[in-house]
Short mmCIF file of C-alpha atoms and ligand atoms in Angstrom, two decimals:
data_model
loop_
_atom_site.label_atom_id
_atom_site.label_comp_id
_atom_site.label_asym_id
_atom_site.label_seq_id
_atom_site.Cartn_x
_atom_site.Cartn_y
_atom_site.Cartn_z
CA MET O 1 87.38 110.01 142.35
CA LYS O 2 86.87 113.45 143.94
CA ILE O 3 83.30 114.61 143.42
CA LEU O 4 81.72 117.91 144.41
CA VAL O 5 77.94 117.85 144.88
CA THR O 6 75.78 121.00 144.87
CA GLY O 7 72.27 121.23 146.34
CA SER O 8 73.07 118.45 148.82
CA ASN O 9 70.04 119.14 151.05
CA GLY O 10 67.59 118.54 148.22
CA LEU O 11 65.78 115.35 147.21
CA LEU O 12 68.41 114.22 144.71
CA GLY O 13 71.36 115.60 146.70
CA ASN O 14 70.32 113.46 149.64
CA ALA O 15 70.08 110.29 147.52
CA ILE O 16 73.48 110.99 145.95
CA HIS O 17 74.98 111.32 149.42
CA LEU O 18 73.57 107.90 150.40
CA GLU O 19 75.00 106.30 147.22
CA LEU O 20 78.42 107.98 147.47
CA ASN O 21 78.62 106.99 151.12
CA LYS O 22 78.61 103.34 150.00
CA SER O 23 81.38 103.98 147.43
CA ASN O 24 85.12 104.62 147.55
CA HIS O 25 84.77 108.09 146.07
CA LYS O 26 85.82 111.15 148.04
CA TYR O 27 83.01 113.70 147.93
CA LEU O 28 81.96 117.05 149.32
CA ASN O 29 78.30 117.94 150.00
CA THR O 30 77.45 121.61 149.61
CA SER O 31 74.46 123.93 149.63
CA HIS O 32 73.80 127.66 149.54
CA THR O 33 73.00 127.53 153.25
CA ILE O 34 74.88 125.56 155.88
CA GLY O 35 73.13 122.75 157.74
CA GLY O 36 71.67 119.40 156.86
CA LEU O 37 74.09 117.33 154.80
CA ALA O 38 76.04 120.36 153.51
CA LYS O 39 79.59 120.53 154.84
CA LYS O 40 80.44 123.76 152.96
CA VAL O 41 78.49 126.73 151.70
CA LEU O 42 78.40 126.83 147.92
CA ASP O 43 75.90 129.25 146.39
CA ILE O 44 75.98 128.54 142.67
CA THR O 45 74.75 132.08 141.91
CA SER O 46 77.97 133.53 143.38
CA MET O 47 81.11 133.10 141.30
CA ASP O 48 83.26 133.83 144.37
CA SER O 49 81.51 131.06 146.30
CA VAL O 50 81.92 128.59 143.43
CA GLU O 51 85.56 129.52 142.86
CA ASN O 52 86.45 129.29 146.58
CA VAL O 53 85.06 125.80 147.08
CA VAL O 54 86.26 124.40 143.76
CA SER O 55 89.80 125.77 144.05
CA SER O 56 90.22 124.35 147.55
CA PHE O 57 88.53 120.94 147.00
CA GLN O 58 89.82 120.45 143.42
CA PRO O 59 87.17 117.95 142.27
CA GLU O 60 87.45 115.84 139.13
CA ALA O 61 83.67 116.05 138.69
CA ILE O 62 80.80 118.24 139.86
CA ILE O 63 77.26 116.87 140.14
CA ASN O 64 74.93 119.87 140.05
CA THR O 65 71.61 119.10 141.70
CA ALA O 66 71.12 122.72 142.88
CA ALA O 67 68.12 124.36 141.26
CA MET O 68 64.95 126.32 141.77
CA ALA O 69 62.78 123.29 141.04
CA ASN O 70 59.34 124.56 142.09
CA VAL O 71 57.59 125.15 138.76
CA ASP O 72 54.98 127.62 140.05
CA LYS O 73 57.53 129.62 142.09
CA CYS O 74 59.65 129.94 138.93
CA GLU O 75 56.62 131.24 137.02
CA LYS O 76 56.04 133.91 139.70
CA ASP O 77 59.70 134.86 140.16
CA ARG O 78 61.45 134.65 136.81
CA GLY O 79 64.44 136.67 138.09
CA THR O 80 65.41 134.28 140.90
CA CYS O 81 64.63 131.28 138.73
CA TRP O 82 66.98 132.55 136.01
CA ASP O 83 69.66 133.45 138.52
CA VAL O 84 69.78 129.95 140.02
CA ASN O 85 68.90 127.75 137.04
CA VAL O 86 70.83 129.61 134.33
CA ASN O 87 73.38 132.04 135.80
CA GLY O 88 74.34 129.52 138.49
CA VAL O 89 74.98 126.89 135.82
CA ARG O 90 77.04 129.43 133.83
CA ASN O 91 79.25 129.94 136.92
CA LEU O 92 79.73 126.19 137.25
CA SER O 93 80.49 125.82 133.53
CA GLU O 94 83.12 128.57 133.70
CA VAL O 95 84.88 126.97 136.64
CA CYS O 96 84.71 123.53 135.00
CA ASP O 97 86.31 125.04 131.92
CA ARG O 98 89.07 126.68 133.98
CA TYR O 99 89.96 123.55 135.96
CA ASN O 100 89.02 120.89 133.35
CA ILE O 101 86.25 119.41 135.52
CA HIS O 102 83.54 117.03 134.26
CA LEU O 103 80.08 118.53 134.93
CA ILE O 104 77.01 116.34 135.51
CA HIS O 105 73.87 118.47 135.32
CA ILE O 106 70.20 117.59 135.80
CA SER O 107 67.50 118.81 133.43
CA THR O 108 63.84 118.03 132.96
CA ASP O 109 61.00 116.74 130.79
CA TYR O 110 59.49 120.25 131.15
CA ILE O 111 61.74 121.41 128.29
CA PHE O 112 59.19 119.56 126.07
CA ASP O 113 55.58 120.60 125.43
CA GLY O 114 54.21 117.08 126.00
CA LEU O 115 52.06 117.23 122.88
CA LYS O 116 53.75 114.34 121.03
CA ASP O 117 51.22 111.56 120.28
CA ASP O 118 52.83 108.79 122.37
CA GLY O 119 54.56 111.26 124.73
CA ILE O 120 57.87 109.40 124.45
CA TYR O 121 60.78 111.78 123.87
CA PHE O 122 64.27 110.97 122.57
CA GLU O 123 67.42 112.89 123.51
CA ASP O 124 67.48 114.70 120.15
CA ASP O 125 63.77 115.65 120.01
CA LYS O 126 63.09 119.35 119.60
CA PRO O 127 62.43 121.13 122.92
CA SER O 128 59.50 123.51 123.30
CA PRO O 129 59.02 124.52 126.96
CA LEU O 130 55.64 125.76 128.20
CA SER O 131 56.83 127.37 131.47
CA VAL O 132 59.51 129.69 132.85
CA TYR O 133 60.99 126.69 134.69
CA GLY O 134 61.18 124.69 131.44
CA GLU O 135 62.70 127.66 129.61
CA SER O 136 65.31 128.14 132.34
CA LYS O 137 66.35 124.47 132.32
CA LEU O 138 66.61 124.48 128.52
CA ALA O 139 68.72 127.66 128.75
CA SER O 140 70.96 125.87 131.31
CA GLU O 141 71.52 123.03 128.84
CA LYS O 142 72.49 125.55 126.14
CA VAL O 143 74.93 127.32 128.48
CA ILE O 144 76.69 124.03 129.19
CA ILE O 145 76.76 122.79 125.60
CA SER O 146 77.99 126.10 124.18
CA SER O 147 80.77 126.27 126.81
CA GLY O 148 82.36 123.16 125.26
CA ILE O 149 83.23 121.62 128.66
CA ARG O 150 83.13 117.86 129.32
CA SER O 151 79.56 117.36 130.47
CA ALA O 152 76.64 114.99 130.80
CA ILE O 153 73.11 116.37 131.02
CA LEU O 154 70.66 113.93 132.61
CA ARG O 155 67.04 114.86 131.94
CA THR O 156 64.55 113.35 134.35
CA ILE O 157 60.82 113.25 135.18
CA LEU O 158 58.73 113.60 138.38
CA VAL O 159 61.27 112.44 140.95
CA TYR O 160 60.15 110.71 144.16
CA GLY O 161 61.84 108.94 147.04
CA ASN O 162 62.72 108.93 150.68
CA HIS O 163 63.49 112.37 152.01
CA GLU O 164 61.98 114.80 154.50
CA ARG O 165 61.55 117.08 151.51
CA LYS O 166 58.02 116.37 150.39
CA ASN O 167 57.70 114.62 147.04
CA ILE O 168 54.71 113.30 145.15
CA VAL O 169 54.76 109.83 146.72
CA THR O 170 55.21 110.95 150.34
CA PHE O 171 52.59 113.69 149.74
CA ILE O 172 49.93 111.27 148.48
CA LYS O 173 50.67 108.64 151.14
CA GLU O 174 50.54 111.20 153.99
CA LYS O 175 47.25 112.66 152.77
CA LEU O 176 45.60 109.23 152.54
CA GLU O 177 46.98 108.17 155.92
CA MET O 178 45.51 111.29 157.52
CA GLY O 179 42.17 110.52 155.90
CA GLU O 180 42.32 113.69 153.81
CA LYS O 181 41.07 114.04 150.25
CA VAL O 182 43.66 114.52 147.50
CA ASP O 183 43.05 115.91 144.00
CA LEU O 184 45.00 114.02 141.32
CA VAL O 185 44.85 114.68 137.58
CA SER O 186 44.41 111.99 134.97
CA ASP O 187 45.34 114.25 132.04
CA GLN O 188 48.98 114.75 133.08
CA VAL O 189 50.91 111.59 132.37
CA ARG O 190 54.53 111.02 133.43
CA MET O 191 57.12 108.28 133.90
CA PRO O 192 57.90 108.85 137.62
CA THR O 193 61.54 108.40 138.61
CA PHE O 194 62.83 106.77 141.80
CA VAL O 195 65.45 109.16 143.14
CA ASP O 196 67.86 106.33 144.06
CA ASP O 197 67.92 105.27 140.38
CA LEU O 198 68.65 108.83 139.31
CA ALA O 199 71.43 109.16 141.91
CA LYS O 200 73.04 105.95 140.62
CA ALA O 201 72.81 107.26 137.04
CA CYS O 202 74.59 110.50 138.08
CA ILE O 203 77.42 108.54 139.69
CA SER O 204 77.62 106.20 136.72
CA ALA O 205 77.95 109.26 134.44
CA VAL O 206 80.89 110.44 136.57
CA GLU O 207 82.61 107.04 136.60
CA LYS O 208 82.12 106.44 132.88
CA LYS O 209 83.08 110.04 132.05
CA ALA O 210 79.87 110.15 130.02
CA GLU O 211 79.30 113.09 127.72
CA GLY O 212 76.10 114.28 126.04
CA ILE O 213 72.40 114.23 126.87
CA TYR O 214 70.76 111.25 128.62
CA HIS O 215 67.11 110.52 129.37
CA VAL O 216 66.65 108.97 132.81
CA CYS O 217 63.24 108.11 134.31
CA GLY O 218 61.04 105.25 135.55
CA ASP O 219 59.92 102.57 133.12
CA LYS O 220 56.15 103.03 133.44
CA LYS O 221 53.89 105.72 132.04
CA MET O 222 51.10 106.74 134.44
CA SER O 223 48.96 109.74 135.32
CA TYR O 224 49.11 111.37 138.75
CA TYR O 225 45.73 109.70 139.35
CA ASP O 226 47.13 106.26 138.41
CA LEU O 227 50.05 106.88 140.76
CA GLY O 228 47.64 107.71 143.61
CA ILE O 229 45.65 104.53 142.99
CA ALA O 230 48.87 102.46 142.90
CA ILE O 231 50.00 103.98 146.23
CA SER O 232 46.60 103.45 147.90
CA SER O 233 46.50 99.86 146.71
CA TYR O 234 50.10 99.07 147.77
CA PHE O 235 49.59 100.46 151.29
CA SER O 236 45.92 99.36 151.56
CA LEU O 237 44.78 102.98 151.99
CA ASN O 238 41.34 104.36 151.13
CA SER O 239 41.28 105.12 147.38
CA ASN O 240 37.88 106.84 147.78
CA LEU O 241 39.83 109.81 149.17
CA ILE O 242 41.41 110.34 145.73
CA ASN O 243 39.50 112.95 143.71
CA HIS O 244 39.84 112.28 140.01
CA VAL O 245 40.32 115.79 138.52
CA GLN O 246 41.57 117.43 135.32
CA THR O 247 44.34 120.01 134.90
CA LYS O 248 41.80 122.81 134.34
CA ASP O 249 40.36 122.13 137.84
CA LEU O 250 43.68 122.81 139.60
CA ASN O 251 44.36 126.43 138.50
CA GLN O 252 48.11 125.76 138.53
CA ILE O 253 50.14 128.92 137.90
CA ALA O 254 52.53 127.43 135.32
CA ALA O 255 51.43 125.37 132.34
CA ARG O 256 52.41 121.70 132.46
CA PRO O 257 53.10 119.39 129.49
CA PRO O 258 50.23 116.86 129.19
CA ILE O 259 52.19 113.66 128.46
CA THR O 260 55.91 113.19 128.99
CA GLY O 261 57.97 110.04 128.97
CA PHE O 262 61.46 109.20 127.82
CA ASP O 263 63.00 106.59 125.59
CA LEU O 264 65.59 104.97 127.87
CA LYS O 265 67.72 102.98 125.42
CA LYS O 266 70.71 105.33 125.56
CA SER O 267 70.92 105.54 129.37
CA ILE O 268 70.36 101.79 129.72
CA SER O 269 73.17 100.96 127.29
CA GLU O 270 75.65 103.74 128.18
CA LEU O 271 75.00 104.39 131.91
CA ASP O 272 73.86 100.86 132.86
CA PHE O 273 70.64 102.54 133.96
CA ASP O 274 68.27 100.03 135.55
CA PRO O 275 64.93 101.55 136.62
CA THR O 276 63.27 100.08 139.72
CA LYS O 277 59.62 98.98 139.42
CA LEU O 278 57.23 101.29 141.31
CA GLU O 279 56.16 98.61 143.84
CA ASP O 280 59.80 97.71 144.55
CA SER O 281 60.68 101.36 145.10
CA LEU O 282 57.74 101.81 147.50
CA LYS O 283 59.01 98.83 149.45
CA LYS O 284 62.53 100.33 149.60
CA ILE O 285 61.29 103.79 150.62
CA PHE O 286 58.98 102.78 153.44
CA ASN O 287 60.45 99.55 154.82
N1 NAP L 301 61.92 116.85 141.61
C1 NAP L 301 61.50 116.60 140.39
O1 NAP L 301 60.38 116.08 140.19
C2 NAP L 301 62.37 116.93 139.21
C3 NAP L 301 61.91 116.61 137.92
C4 NAP L 301 62.72 116.90 136.82
C5 NAP L 301 63.97 117.51 137.02
N2 NAP L 301 64.36 117.83 138.28
C6 NAP L 301 65.68 118.46 138.44
O2 NAP L 301 66.45 117.64 139.28
C7 NAP L 301 67.39 118.43 140.02
C8 NAP L 301 67.29 118.10 141.49
O3 NAP L 301 65.96 118.40 141.92
P1 NAP L 301 65.44 118.08 143.39
O4 NAP L 301 64.10 117.49 143.24
O5 NAP L 301 66.49 117.41 144.19
O6 NAP L 301 65.25 119.59 143.91
P2 NAP L 301 65.28 120.13 145.40
O7 NAP L 301 64.86 119.08 146.35
O8 NAP L 301 64.53 121.43 145.37
O9 NAP L 301 66.84 120.40 145.62
C9 NAP L 301 67.51 121.49 145.05
C10 NAP L 301 68.46 122.02 146.10
O10 NAP L 301 69.17 123.13 145.54
C11 NAP L 301 69.34 124.07 146.59
N3 NAP L 301 69.61 125.41 146.05
C12 NAP L 301 68.73 126.37 145.69
N4 NAP L 301 69.38 127.46 145.27
C13 NAP L 301 70.70 127.19 145.39
C14 NAP L 301 71.88 127.94 145.14
N5 NAP L 301 71.83 129.21 144.71
N6 NAP L 301 73.09 127.35 145.36
C15 NAP L 301 73.16 126.08 145.83
N7 NAP L 301 72.06 125.33 146.11
C16 NAP L 301 70.86 125.89 145.89
C17 NAP L 301 68.03 124.02 147.35
O11 NAP L 301 68.20 124.58 148.63
P3 NAP L 301 66.94 124.81 149.63
O12 NAP L 301 66.84 123.51 150.34
O13 NAP L 301 67.35 125.93 150.49
O14 NAP L 301 65.75 125.12 148.77
C18 NAP L 301 67.75 122.53 147.36
O15 NAP L 301 68.27 121.90 148.51
C19 NAP L 301 67.06 119.89 139.66
O16 NAP L 301 67.93 120.31 138.64
C20 NAP L 301 65.65 119.81 139.11
O17 NAP L 301 65.40 120.86 138.20
C21 NAP L 301 63.60 117.54 139.37
#
């Protein structure tokens, strides 16, 4: 199949490139700036840019990983956040409508408030975002659904993996290796997602022409603190460097949902999603 990928220099874009490289699909990596993996400039906030690339490449599917994904930056700069996360997705939806293209879009657990007792959310649970980022991603879902195009929205949680772009696992490991203290909260609980698993789920959604909302994340619920302890123990690093703190100690700009996890039955049965165990993913990332 012919697949256009946006945001190719990001954490997920990079993992999708590595997966597509092993496949028979023809694909084009793009980003709003040239360099890195991007072979073409595609700024999703510019309709001209979207139209130019799509009309010349003529993809059957677009995987949109482009986003303003820094939660605190979104809180400080609502305008740019909305432009990329909502207006950019509207541009992609319009072009998908015009050329009958299947759109695979990534959303987030931050559309939920994380106040559910067990913290496990289903695809049809009622969203209630606490931050500008969460609001923008929920708005992006609504733009796609109301456009009526063929689409799959994959919501995911705290993504980590192997990329120069810092992510939670590389951040914690680097800090501990340098002998520096790291503050990790125990009152924010997530189901961290190995980026390679998410990349495979995106490609599976393309191949299966999946439509609708899918929850895609790791299979284990843990706090940031638990994750730090697991990383220190796996790599035999000094766990005494991990400061056990609470959310109120961090003064984060945007509010975070306390506990978020996903029920995975739908993605396991319809996308053949198969989450990698944390220890196995650490082995894959750093070996
Ligand atoms: N990472 C997580 O923990 C997490 C959790 C839940 C959901 N998600 C969602 O997963 C998706 C992928 O996230 P990620 O972690 O791969 O993010 P990322 O590493 O920040 O990658 C996003 C990419 O989009 C690019 N971009 C920004 N504005 C653009 C524009 N106008 N046009 C085209 N590209 C643009 C960025 O370019 P620059 O390199 O120049 O910044 C970046 O390379 C996003 O939709 C995000 O909201 C992520």
